[in-house]
Coordinates of C-alpha atoms in Angstrom, one line a residue:
M1 CA -168.1 -39.0 121.0
N2 CA -171.7 -39.9 120.3
A3 CA -173.4 -43.1 121.4
E4 CA -173.4 -44.6 118.0
S5 CA -169.6 -44.4 117.7
E6 CA -168.7 -45.7 121.1
T7 CA -167.3 -48.9 119.7
E8 CA -163.7 -50.2 120.0
T9 CA -162.1 -50.6 116.6
D10 CA -159.4 -53.0 115.4
T11 CA -156.6 -50.9 114.0
R12 CA -154.8 -53.8 112.4
T13 CA -154.6 -53.6 108.6
P14 CA -157.2 -56.0 107.2
P15 CA -156.3 -58.5 104.5
A16 CA -157.0 -58.0 100.9
D17 CA -160.6 -59.2 100.5
V18 CA -162.5 -56.7 98.4
A19 CA -164.0 -57.2 95.0
V20 CA -164.9 -54.2 92.8
V21 CA -167.7 -54.8 90.3
V22 CA -167.3 -52.4 87.4
I23 CA -170.3 -52.1 84.9
G24 CA -170.3 -50.4 81.5
Y25 CA -172.1 -50.2 78.2
D26 CA -170.7 -48.4 75.1
D27 CA -168.3 -46.4 77.2
A28 CA -165.0 -47.1 75.6
A29 CA -163.8 -43.6 76.4
H30 CA -163.9 -44.1 80.1
V31 CA -164.3 -47.7 81.2
T32 CA -160.5 -48.5 81.3
D33 CA -159.9 -45.4 83.6
A34 CA -162.6 -46.8 85.9
V35 CA -161.1 -50.2 86.0
R36 CA -157.6 -48.9 86.5
S37 CA -158.8 -46.8 89.5
A38 CA -160.1 -50.0 91.0
L39 CA -156.9 -51.9 90.4
A40 CA -154.9 -48.9 91.8
Q41 CA -156.6 -49.4 95.2
G42 CA -153.6 -51.6 96.1
P43 CA -153.6 -54.6 98.4
A44 CA -157.1 -54.1 99.7
V45 CA -158.6 -55.1 96.4
R46 CA -158.3 -58.8 95.6
E47 CA -160.3 -58.9 92.4
V48 CA -162.0 -56.6 89.9
V49 CA -165.0 -58.0 88.0
A50 CA -165.7 -55.9 84.9
V51 CA -169.2 -56.6 83.4
D52 CA -169.7 -55.4 79.8
D53 CA -173.4 -55.1 79.1
C54 CA -173.1 -56.2 75.4
S55 CA -171.3 -53.0 74.2
T56 CA -171.0 -52.3 70.5
D57 CA -168.2 -49.8 70.7
G58 CA -165.2 -52.0 71.4
S59 CA -165.4 -51.7 75.2
A60 CA -165.1 -55.4 75.7
G61 CA -161.9 -55.6 73.6
L62 CA -160.3 -52.9 75.7
L63 CA -161.1 -54.7 78.9
H64 CA -159.8 -58.1 77.6
R65 CA -156.5 -56.5 76.6
L66 CA -156.2 -54.9 80.0
A67 CA -157.0 -58.3 81.7
A68 CA -154.2 -60.0 79.8
S69 CA -151.7 -58.1 81.9
E70 CA -153.6 -57.9 85.1
P71 CA -154.4 -61.2 86.9
R72 CA -156.8 -59.5 89.4
L73 CA -159.1 -58.4 86.5
R74 CA -161.9 -60.7 85.2
V75 CA -164.1 -59.6 82.3
I76 CA -167.7 -60.9 81.8
R77 CA -169.5 -59.9 78.6
R78 CA -173.2 -60.3 78.7
R79 CA -174.8 -61.7 75.5
A80 CA -177.7 -59.2 75.5
N81 CA -178.0 -55.6 76.7
S82 CA -180.1 -55.4 79.8
G83 CA -181.2 -51.8 79.3
G84 CA -180.2 -50.8 82.9
C85 CA -177.6 -50.9 85.6
G86 CA -179.2 -53.5 87.9
T87 CA -178.7 -56.6 85.9
P88 CA -175.0 -56.2 85.1
R89 CA -174.4 -55.4 88.8
N90 CA -176.2 -58.6 89.8
T91 CA -174.1 -60.5 87.2
G92 CA -170.9 -59.2 88.9
L93 CA -172.2 -59.8 92.4
D94 CA -172.8 -63.5 91.5
A95 CA -169.3 -63.8 90.2
V96 CA -167.3 -62.3 93.1
T97 CA -165.4 -64.6 95.5
S98 CA -164.2 -62.0 98.0
S99 CA -165.7 -61.3 101.4
Y100 CA -166.6 -57.7 100.5
V101 CA -167.9 -56.1 97.4
M102 CA -168.0 -52.5 96.0
F103 CA -169.7 -51.2 92.8
L104 CA -168.2 -48.8 90.3
D105 CA -169.7 -47.3 87.1
S106 CA -167.7 -47.1 84.0
D107 CA -167.7 -43.3 83.8
D108 CA -166.6 -42.7 87.4
V109 CA -163.4 -43.5 89.4
L110 CA -162.4 -44.6 92.9
P111 CA -160.0 -42.2 94.6
P112 CA -156.8 -43.6 96.0
G113 CA -157.3 -45.4 99.3
A114 CA -161.1 -45.7 99.1
A115 CA -161.3 -49.5 99.4
A116 CA -158.8 -49.6 102.2
A117 CA -160.6 -46.9 104.2
L118 CA -164.0 -48.7 103.8
L119 CA -162.5 -52.2 104.5
E120 CA -160.7 -51.0 107.7
A121 CA -163.9 -49.3 108.9
A122 CA -166.0 -52.4 108.2
E123 CA -163.6 -54.8 109.8
G124 CA -162.9 -52.6 112.8
A125 CA -166.5 -52.1 113.6
H126 CA -167.7 -55.6 112.6
A127 CA -170.1 -53.9 110.2
E128 CA -172.0 -55.4 107.3
V129 CA -171.9 -52.1 105.4
A130 CA -169.4 -49.3 105.3
G131 CA -170.0 -45.9 103.6
G132 CA -168.0 -42.9 102.8
L133 CA -168.1 -39.5 101.1
C134 CA -169.0 -39.3 97.4
V135 CA -168.1 -36.1 95.5
R136 CA -169.8 -35.0 92.3
R137 CA -167.2 -33.7 90.0
E138 CA -168.5 -31.4 87.3
L139 CA -166.7 -31.8 84.0
P140 CA -164.9 -30.1 82.4
S141 CA -164.7 -27.5 85.1
G142 CA -163.5 -29.9 87.8
R143 CA -165.8 -28.3 90.4
E144 CA -166.5 -30.8 93.2
V145 CA -169.7 -30.9 95.3
P146 CA -169.9 -33.4 98.2
W147 CA -172.9 -35.7 98.3
Q148 CA -174.7 -35.9 101.7
A149 CA -171.7 -34.4 103.4
R150 CA -173.6 -34.2 106.8
L151 CA -173.9 -37.9 106.9
Y152 CA -170.2 -38.5 106.5
A153 CA -168.8 -35.6 108.6
L154 CA -167.3 -37.9 111.2
H155 CA -166.4 -41.4 111.9
A156 CA -169.4 -43.2 113.3
V157 CA -170.8 -46.7 113.8
V158 CA -174.6 -47.0 113.5
P159 CA -175.7 -50.3 115.2
H160 CA -179.2 -50.1 113.5
P161 CA -180.3 -48.0 110.5
A162 CA -183.3 -46.8 112.5
R163 CA -180.9 -44.9 114.7
R164 CA -179.9 -42.7 111.8
P165 CA -183.0 -42.1 109.6
R166 CA -180.9 -39.7 107.4
L167 CA -179.3 -42.8 105.8
V168 CA -182.3 -43.0 103.5
H169 CA -181.1 -39.7 101.8
D170 CA -178.0 -41.4 100.5
T171 CA -179.5 -43.8 97.9
L172 CA -176.2 -44.3 96.1
C173 CA -174.7 -47.9 96.1
V174 CA -171.3 -46.9 94.8
N175 CA -169.9 -45.1 97.8
K176 CA -170.3 -48.2 100.0
L177 CA -168.7 -51.5 100.8
Y178 CA -170.9 -54.5 101.5
R179 CA -170.2 -57.8 103.2
T180 CA -170.9 -60.3 100.4
G181 CA -172.3 -62.9 102.7
F182 CA -174.7 -60.4 104.2
L183 CA -176.1 -59.6 100.7
R184 CA -176.4 -63.2 99.7
A185 CA -177.9 -64.3 103.1
H186 CA -180.7 -61.8 102.7
G187 CA -181.2 -62.2 99.0
I188 CA -180.4 -58.5 98.4
R189 CA -180.1 -57.7 94.7
F190 CA -180.8 -54.9 92.3
P191 CA -184.0 -54.7 90.2
E192 CA -183.5 -56.4 86.9
G193 CA -183.8 -55.0 83.4
R194 CA -184.5 -51.4 82.5
F195 CA -185.3 -50.0 85.9
P196 CA -184.0 -46.4 86.4
Y197 CA -183.0 -45.5 90.0
E198 CA -182.3 -49.1 90.8
D199 CA -180.0 -48.1 93.6
V200 CA -182.9 -46.5 95.4
V201 CA -184.6 -49.9 95.7
F202 CA -181.3 -51.7 96.4
T203 CA -180.5 -49.3 99.3
A204 CA -183.9 -49.8 100.8
R205 CA -183.4 -53.6 100.7
V206 CA -180.1 -53.2 102.4
L207 CA -181.5 -51.0 105.2
A208 CA -184.5 -53.3 105.6
A209 CA -182.1 -56.1 106.6
A210 CA -180.9 -53.9 109.5
P211 CA -177.2 -54.0 109.0
R212 CA -174.6 -52.6 111.3
I213 CA -173.1 -49.6 109.4
A214 CA -169.7 -47.9 109.7
L215 CA -169.4 -44.3 108.3
V216 CA -166.2 -42.6 107.4
P217 CA -165.4 -39.0 106.3
D218 CA -162.9 -40.2 103.6
R219 CA -163.6 -39.5 99.9
V220 CA -164.4 -43.0 98.5
Y221 CA -166.1 -42.2 95.2
V222 CA -165.8 -39.6 92.4
W223 CA -169.0 -39.2 90.5
H224 CA -168.3 -37.6 87.1
V225 CA -171.1 -35.3 85.9
R226 CA -170.8 -34.7 82.2
R227 CA -173.8 -32.5 81.3
S228 CA -172.5 -32.0 77.8
A229 CA -172.2 -35.7 77.0
G230 CA -173.9 -37.1 73.9
R231 CA -175.7 -39.6 76.1
L232 CA -176.6 -38.3 79.6
S233 CA -176.7 -40.6 82.6
I234 CA -180.2 -41.6 83.9
S235 CA -180.0 -39.2 86.8
L236 CA -179.2 -36.3 84.6
D237 CA -181.5 -37.0 81.7
R238 CA -184.7 -35.6 83.1
S239 CA -186.1 -34.2 79.9
G240 CA -188.8 -36.8 79.5
V241 CA -191.6 -37.4 81.9
E242 CA -190.8 -41.1 82.0
N243 CA -187.8 -40.2 84.1
W244 CA -190.1 -38.8 86.8
R245 CA -192.4 -41.8 86.5
A246 CA -189.4 -44.1 87.2
R247 CA -188.3 -42.0 90.1
T248 CA -191.7 -42.0 91.8
E249 CA -192.0 -45.8 91.2
A250 CA -188.5 -46.4 92.8
C251 CA -189.5 -44.2 95.8
R252 CA -192.8 -46.1 96.2
Q253 CA -191.0 -49.4 96.1
A254 CA -188.4 -48.3 98.6
Y255 CA -191.2 -47.3 101.0
E256 CA -193.0 -50.6 100.6
V257 CA -189.8 -52.6 101.2
L258 CA -189.0 -50.8 104.4
L259 CA -192.6 -50.8 105.6
G260 CA -192.8 -54.5 104.9
A261 CA -189.7 -55.2 106.9
G262 CA -191.2 -53.4 109.9
Q263 CA -189.0 -50.4 109.5
K264 CA -191.8 -47.8 109.8
E265 CA -189.7 -44.9 110.8
L266 CA -187.3 -45.4 107.9
A267 CA -190.3 -45.8 105.5
R268 CA -191.6 -42.4 106.7
A269 CA -188.1 -41.0 106.2
V270 CA -188.2 -42.2 102.5
R271 CA -191.4 -40.2 101.9
A272 CA -190.0 -37.2 103.7
K273 CA -186.9 -37.4 101.5
F274 CA -189.0 -37.5 98.4
L275 CA -190.7 -34.3 99.4
D276 CA -187.5 -32.5 100.5
H277 CA -185.2 -33.6 97.7
D278 CA -186.9 -35.3 94.7
L279 CA -190.0 -33.1 94.5
R280 CA -188.1 -29.8 95.0
M281 CA -185.5 -30.7 92.4
Y282 CA -188.0 -31.4 89.6
V283 CA -190.3 -28.4 90.6
R284 CA -187.3 -26.1 90.0
E285 CA -187.1 -27.3 86.4
L286 CA -190.8 -27.6 85.7
G287 CA -191.2 -24.2 84.2
L288 CA -188.6 -25.1 81.5
R289 CA -190.8 -28.0 80.2
D290 CA -193.6 -27.8 77.6
A291 CA -197.2 -27.9 78.5
A292 CA -197.7 -31.6 77.8
Y293 CA -194.8 -32.5 80.1
R294 CA -196.1 -30.3 82.9
R295 CA -199.6 -31.8 82.7
A296 CA -198.3 -35.3 82.8
W297 CA -195.8 -34.5 85.6
W298 CA -198.6 -32.9 87.6
E299 CA -200.9 -35.9 87.2
L300 CA -198.1 -38.4 88.2
T301 CA -197.2 -36.3 91.2
R302 CA -200.7 -36.0 92.5
A303 CA -201.2 -39.8 92.1
H304 CA -198.0 -40.5 94.1
L305 CA -198.7 -38.0 96.8
A306 CA -202.3 -39.3 97.2
Q307 CA -200.8 -42.4 98.8
Y308 CA -199.4 -40.3 101.7
D309 CA -201.3 -40.4 104.9
A310 CA -202.0 -37.7 107.6
D311 CA -198.9 -38.6 109.6
D312 CA -196.7 -38.0 106.5
W313 CA -198.0 -34.5 106.2
A314 CA -198.0 -33.7 109.9
R315 CA -194.3 -34.2 110.3
N316 CA -192.5 -30.8 109.9
P317 CA -195.6 -29.3 108.1
A318 CA -193.9 -26.0 107.3
A319 CA -191.1 -27.6 105.4
P320 CA -190.9 -26.3 101.8
G321 CA -191.4 -29.8 100.2
R322 CA -194.5 -30.4 102.2
L323 CA -196.0 -27.0 101.3
I324 CA -195.2 -27.7 97.6
G325 CA -196.8 -31.1 97.8
R326 CA -200.0 -29.8 99.4
V327 CA -200.3 -27.2 96.7
V328 CA -199.9 -29.8 94.0
L329 CA -202.5 -32.0 95.7
A330 CA -205.0 -29.1 96.0
A331 CA -204.7 -28.0 92.3
P332 CA -206.1 -30.3 89.6
E333 CA -204.0 -28.5 86.9
P334 CA -200.4 -27.0 87.0
C335 CA -200.5 -23.6 88.5
D336 CA -198.3 -21.0 90.2
L337 CA -195.1 -22.5 88.7
P338 CA -192.9 -19.5 89.2
R339 CA -193.8 -19.2 92.8
L340 CA -193.5 -22.9 93.4
R341 CA -190.0 -22.8 91.8
E342 CA -188.9 -20.1 94.3
L343 CA -190.2 -22.2 97.2
A344 CA -188.3 -25.2 95.8
A345 CA -185.0 -23.3 95.8
R346 CA -182.3 -23.9 98.3
P347 CA -182.7 -22.0 100.6
A348 CA -186.4 -21.8 100.0
R349 CA -188.1 -18.5 99.2
L350 CA -191.8 -17.9 99.6
C351 CA -192.5 -14.9 97.3
P352 CA -195.5 -12.6 97.4
P353 CA -198.5 -12.3 97.3
Y354 CA -199.1 -13.3 100.9
A355 CA -202.8 -14.0 100.9
R356 CA -205.1 -14.6 104.0
A357 CA -208.3 -16.4 104.5
A358 CA -211.4 -14.7 105.7
D359 CA -210.4 -15.4 109.4
G360 CA -207.0 -13.8 108.8
S361 CA -205.0 -17.0 108.7
P362 CA -202.2 -17.3 106.0
V363 CA -203.0 -19.2 102.9
W364 CA -201.2 -20.0 99.6
S365 CA -203.4 -17.7 97.5
D366 CA -206.9 -16.4 97.2
A367 CA -207.6 -19.0 94.5
L368 CA -206.0 -21.9 96.3
P369 CA -206.5 -21.5 100.0
V370 CA -204.0 -24.1 101.2
S371 CA -203.2 -23.3 104.8
L372 CA -199.7 -21.8 105.6
E373 CA -200.5 -21.6 109.3
P374 CA -197.5 -23.8 110.2
L375 CA -195.2 -21.0 109.1
R376 CA -196.3 -19.0 112.2
A377 CA -194.6 -21.6 114.4
R378 CA -191.5 -22.1 112.3
P379 CA -188.3 -20.5 113.8
V380 CA -187.2 -17.4 111.9
R381 CA -183.8 -19.1 111.0
A382 CA -185.8 -21.6 109.0
L383 CA -188.5 -19.4 107.4
P384 CA -188.6 -19.3 103.6
L385 CA -187.7 -15.6 103.4
A386 CA -188.0 -13.8 100.1
V387 CA -185.4 -11.2 99.0
D388 CA -185.6 -9.6 95.6
A389 CA -182.3 -8.6 94.0
E390 CA -181.6 -6.2 91.2
L391 CA -178.1 -5.6 89.8
R392 CA -177.4 -2.7 87.5
P393 CA -173.8 -2.6 86.1
C394 CA -172.6 1.0 85.6
A395 CA -169.4 2.8 84.9
R396 CA -169.9 4.9 88.0
G397 CA -170.2 1.8 90.2
T398 CA -172.1 -1.4 89.9
R399 CA -174.8 -1.6 92.5
L400 CA -176.9 -4.4 94.0
R401 CA -180.3 -3.5 95.3
L402 CA -182.0 -5.9 97.8
R403 CA -185.5 -6.0 99.1
L404 CA -186.5 -8.3 102.0
H405 CA -190.3 -9.0 102.1
E406 CA -192.4 -9.3 105.2
L407 CA -193.9 -12.8 105.8
Y408 CA -197.2 -12.6 107.8
G409 CA -195.6 -10.4 110.4
R410 CA -192.8 -12.8 111.3
V411 CA -190.0 -10.7 109.9
A412 CA -191.0 -7.5 111.7
Q413 CA -191.5 -9.6 114.9
A414 CA -188.0 -10.9 114.6
G415 CA -186.6 -7.4 113.8
P416 CA -184.1 -7.6 110.9
E417 CA -181.0 -5.5 111.7
S418 CA -178.4 -6.1 109.0
V419 CA -177.6 -7.9 105.8
E420 CA -174.3 -9.5 104.8
V421 CA -173.6 -10.1 101.1
E422 CA -171.4 -12.9 99.8
W423 CA -170.5 -13.9 96.2
L424 CA -169.5 -17.6 96.0
H425 CA -167.4 -18.7 93.0
R426 CA -169.4 -21.3 91.0
D427 CA -166.4 -23.5 90.2
D428 CA -164.5 -23.0 93.4
G429 CA -166.9 -22.7 96.4
G430 CA -163.9 -21.9 98.7
V431 CA -163.5 -18.5 97.0
V432 CA -165.8 -16.0 98.5
V433 CA -166.0 -12.2 98.1
R434 CA -167.7 -10.6 101.1
E435 CA -169.2 -7.2 101.7
T436 CA -169.6 -5.4 105.0
A437 CA -172.7 -5.9 107.1
V438 CA -174.7 -2.7 107.8
P439 CA -177.2 -1.8 110.6
L440 CA -180.8 -1.3 109.6
A441 CA -182.1 2.3 109.3
P442 CA -185.7 3.4 109.1
C443 CA -187.4 4.1 105.8
P444 CA -190.3 6.6 106.0
S445 CA -193.8 5.6 104.9
G446 CA -194.8 6.7 101.4
S447 CA -191.3 7.4 100.3
E448 CA -191.2 5.3 97.1
P449 CA -191.9 7.3 94.0
A450 CA -194.3 6.4 91.2
G451 CA -192.7 4.4 88.4
T452 CA -190.5 2.1 90.5
A453 CA -192.8 -0.9 90.4
G454 CA -190.9 -4.1 90.6
S455 CA -187.5 -2.5 91.0
G456 CA -187.1 -3.4 94.6
A457 CA -185.9 0.1 95.4
V458 CA -187.0 2.6 98.1
A459 CA -186.5 6.3 98.0
L460 CA -183.8 8.4 99.6
A461 CA -184.1 8.7 103.4
Q462 CA -183.9 12.4 103.0
G463 CA -186.9 12.6 100.8
P464 CA -188.5 11.0 97.7
E465 CA -186.4 10.8 94.5
P466 CA -187.8 12.8 91.6
A467 CA -189.9 11.1 89.1
G468 CA -188.0 9.7 86.1
R469 CA -184.8 9.0 88.1
A470 CA -185.9 5.7 89.6
G471 CA -182.9 3.3 89.8
S472 CA -180.2 5.9 90.1
R473 CA -179.9 6.2 93.9
A474 CA -182.4 4.0 95.6
V475 CA -181.5 4.3 99.2
A476 CA -179.6 6.9 101.2
L477 CA -176.1 5.9 102.3
A478 CA -175.8 5.1 106.0
R479 CA -174.3 7.9 108.2
G480 CA -173.6 10.2 105.3
A481 CA -171.5 8.0 103.1
E482 CA -170.8 9.1 99.5
P483 CA -173.6 8.4 97.1
A484 CA -173.4 5.6 94.6
G485 CA -171.3 6.4 91.6
A486 CA -169.0 8.8 93.5
G487 CA -165.3 8.3 92.7
P488 CA -163.4 7.6 89.5
A489 CA -164.8 5.5 86.7
G490 CA -164.0 1.8 87.2
A491 CA -163.6 2.1 90.9
E492 CA -165.6 -0.6 92.7
P493 CA -166.2 0.6 96.3
V494 CA -166.9 -2.1 98.9
G495 CA -169.7 -1.5 101.4
A496 CA -173.4 -1.3 101.8
V497 CA -176.1 1.1 102.7
A498 CA -178.5 0.5 105.6
L499 CA -181.6 -1.6 105.2
G500 CA -184.8 0.1 106.2
P501 CA -188.4 -1.1 106.7
C502 CA -191.1 0.2 104.4
S503 CA -194.3 0.8 106.4
Q504 CA -197.5 -0.8 105.3
G505 CA -199.1 1.1 102.5
S506 CA -195.9 2.7 101.4
E507 CA -195.6 0.8 98.1
P508 CA -197.4 2.4 95.2
G509 CA -200.4 0.7 93.6
G510 CA -199.6 -1.8 91.0
A511 CA -196.1 -2.5 92.2
T512 CA -194.8 -6.0 91.4
G513 CA -194.6 -8.2 94.5
C514 CA -196.9 -5.9 96.6
V515 CA -196.3 -6.6 100.2
R516 CA -198.8 -6.5 103.0
G517 CA -197.1 -5.3 106.1
G518 CA -193.8 -3.8 104.8
A519 CA -190.4 -4.6 103.4
W520 CA -186.8 -3.8 104.0
S521 CA -184.3 -2.6 101.3
A522 CA -180.6 -2.0 100.8
E523 CA -178.2 -1.1 98.1
V524 CA -174.7 -2.6 98.1
A525 CA -171.6 -1.7 96.0
V526 CA -170.4 -4.7 94.0
D527 CA -166.6 -5.1 94.0
L528 CA -166.1 -6.1 90.3
A529 CA -162.3 -6.0 90.7
A530 CA -162.5 -8.7 93.3
L531 CA -164.9 -10.8 91.3
S532 CA -162.7 -10.5 88.2
A533 CA -159.5 -11.5 89.9
L534 CA -160.0 -15.2 89.0
G535 CA -160.7 -14.3 85.4
E536 CA -163.9 -15.4 83.6
G537 CA -166.3 -17.1 85.9
T538 CA -169.7 -17.3 87.5
W539 CA -170.6 -16.1 91.0
D540 CA -173.7 -17.1 93.1
L541 CA -175.2 -14.5 95.4
R542 CA -175.8 -15.5 99.1
L543 CA -177.2 -13.3 101.8
R544 CA -177.3 -13.5 105.6
I545 CA -180.0 -11.6 107.4
R546 CA -179.3 -10.9 111.0
F547 CA -182.1 -10.2 113.6
R548 CA -182.1 -8.4 116.8
D549 CA -181.9 -11.5 119.0
G550 CA -178.7 -12.6 117.3
V551 CA -180.4 -15.2 115.1
S552 CA -179.4 -15.2 111.4
R553 CA -180.9 -16.6 108.3
D554 CA -178.9 -17.5 105.2
V555 CA -180.9 -16.9 102.0
S556 CA -180.5 -16.6 98.3
A557 CA -182.1 -13.8 96.3
H558 CA -184.8 -13.8 93.6
A559 CA -183.6 -12.2 90.5
L560 CA -185.9 -9.4 89.4
T561 CA -186.6 -9.1 85.7
G562 CA -187.8 -6.1 83.7
A563 CA -186.6 -3.3 81.5
G564 CA -182.8 -3.0 81.6
L565 CA -182.3 -5.9 84.0
L566 CA -180.5 -9.2 83.4
R567 CA -178.7 -7.7 80.5
R568 CA -175.0 -8.0 79.6
S569 CA -173.0 -4.8 80.0
A570 CA -169.4 -3.7 79.4
V571 CA -168.2 -1.8 82.4
P572 CA -165.0 0.2 82.3
S573 CA -162.3 -0.9 84.7
A574 CA -159.1 0.8 85.8
R575 CA -157.5 -2.6 86.3
Y576 CA -158.8 -4.6 83.3
G577 CA -159.8 -1.9 80.8
V578 CA -163.2 -3.5 80.5
V579 CA -165.3 -6.1 82.4
L580 CA -168.3 -7.9 80.8
V581 CA -171.0 -8.3 83.4
Q582 CA -174.0 -10.6 82.9
P583 CA -176.6 -10.9 85.7
Y584 CA -178.9 -13.8 85.2
A585 CA -181.5 -16.0 86.9
T586 CA -180.6 -19.6 87.7
H587 CA -183.1 -22.5 87.2
S588 CA -184.4 -21.8 90.7
G589 CA -184.8 -18.1 90.0
A590 CA -181.9 -16.9 92.1
L591 CA -179.6 -14.1 91.0
A592 CA -176.1 -15.1 89.7
L593 CA -173.4 -13.1 88.0
R594 CA -171.0 -13.9 85.2
V595 CA -167.9 -11.8 84.8
A596 CA -165.4 -11.8 82.0
P597 CA -162.5 -9.3 82.5
G598 CA -160.3 -7.8 79.9
V599 CA -160.0 -8.3 76.1
R600 CA -159.4 -12.0 76.6
G601 CA -162.6 -12.4 78.6
V602 CA -164.6 -10.4 76.0
L603 CA -163.2 -12.6 73.2
S604 CA -164.0 -15.8 75.1
V605 CA -167.6 -14.7 75.6
A606 CA -167.8 -13.8 71.9
R607 CA -166.5 -17.2 70.8
A608 CA -168.9 -19.1 73.1
R609 CA -171.8 -17.1 71.7
L610 CA -170.7 -17.8 68.1
R611 CA -170.5 -21.6 68.9
R612 CA -174.0 -21.5 70.2
L613 CA -175.3 -19.7 67.1
L614 CA -173.6 -22.2 64.8
H615 CA -174.8 -25.3 66.7

């Protein structure tokens, strides 16, 4: 038990004393589901206050009809639309009469027992705030992703927010229960009017008041993510640069609130969170925007980061977000967007070229000599290792080629010994297809043939592969295993060939991603039968590189592009007849794989493509 949780708790069932404020605007399709989930919390909830922000779609009528049969429900209809979420929440907060209050958005739901779990935690720990786990549920797939799971892994009591700086990472207000008197005594309210990311500022105001906080691992909020909705939520609608302007302003205000309250460490944590989360998220998407957006985004970001001081940059200086921020500050115009996107990925990847200054120290590039010296002191388990991946579906056996790049001598120093390959199902992260780890084997200098630039392949260990056959058998199989493609058509052998280091100078001139100091490569058989077992779906590639001292590093892989790559293929299968295979690059540049087995899968893909063409 940690020091923060060494507090006796009262296990008696607390009385019903929770109010749930539900806000909505033009959301007739979902608002009653949200309200019913609040009423279904049982005896813990004494009142539900539904605030309709002057809807025009009949939402208020639905709420009034529901209230006619539910005495705990009170409906408040605002006379004018506020343009945001803060004002209706403040309206609801003013109306509640219960000792505790929670907030719920009209398109989300509270899971059963949420209010009781938070109320029991708050009462038992004598806390002003209680927080629990929120899950993001992607619709229509139903895939759930926990939000800030590390923060809510265990029951804990935090006597002062400064004891747990990571609290600033959870800026949501909806997965928490607040003592109403605490909020009113400190004048804590949401920003009024159209103020996107109002909960960022609200959370800062709460933390600035130094509440005692109880944390529980229970699921207390289901955040519905509807990316195909006609009207995206504020957090999802990032197509306009005004969204980024609003986010940077909210983060600036949060910093000022905490700093003004004397919470200097929490204020620093807000800036660190901006670099590690907000900046990286938007950089991953920056290449998808037009030139005007990119220029405006770059200017806004530089202006925001110019407010940071030396101490902000000195803390964890090799962290990907700080490296990205320093590059943006150093460049007056948008530049190196593909490489920045890779560094913004999770896990981060620092892709070649690996430039050096005149004194030999590592820098971002020859044109932009931002120092990367902090990488030399970063532990190998946290390095932004870059692995290229190339997947070529084939009737003789689908093969995955991997190439681990050197990083200023750190990789060779650590001694990479093996690679483990995992495919994670996109909609069900608990389903994993694993390949076998293989020990590293040497790769002779000068063995890569001409014509393989950018493929990520190395030649056979027994000698160079003849010109014109690049891509057929890139690496010798470890210990005399059968070559790729052996066996009956449709068979998908599981296993991998050994990785091997490529000595400096072994890569041919002009090769894409030229490495100074070597690289390591492997080729792995892809078990299409296992990936197809769940039917049509998407799989994300994850790798684990193991080093000679026992340390490992989990990485994703950069998807190589080029002739014949990232192309849909129909692969014969003994089990399914045919499997459609589509390798592709995600927004962060990582390799992922869509599979659609059998005739039904083929027809499903064809129908989806037709719908896209018609719309």
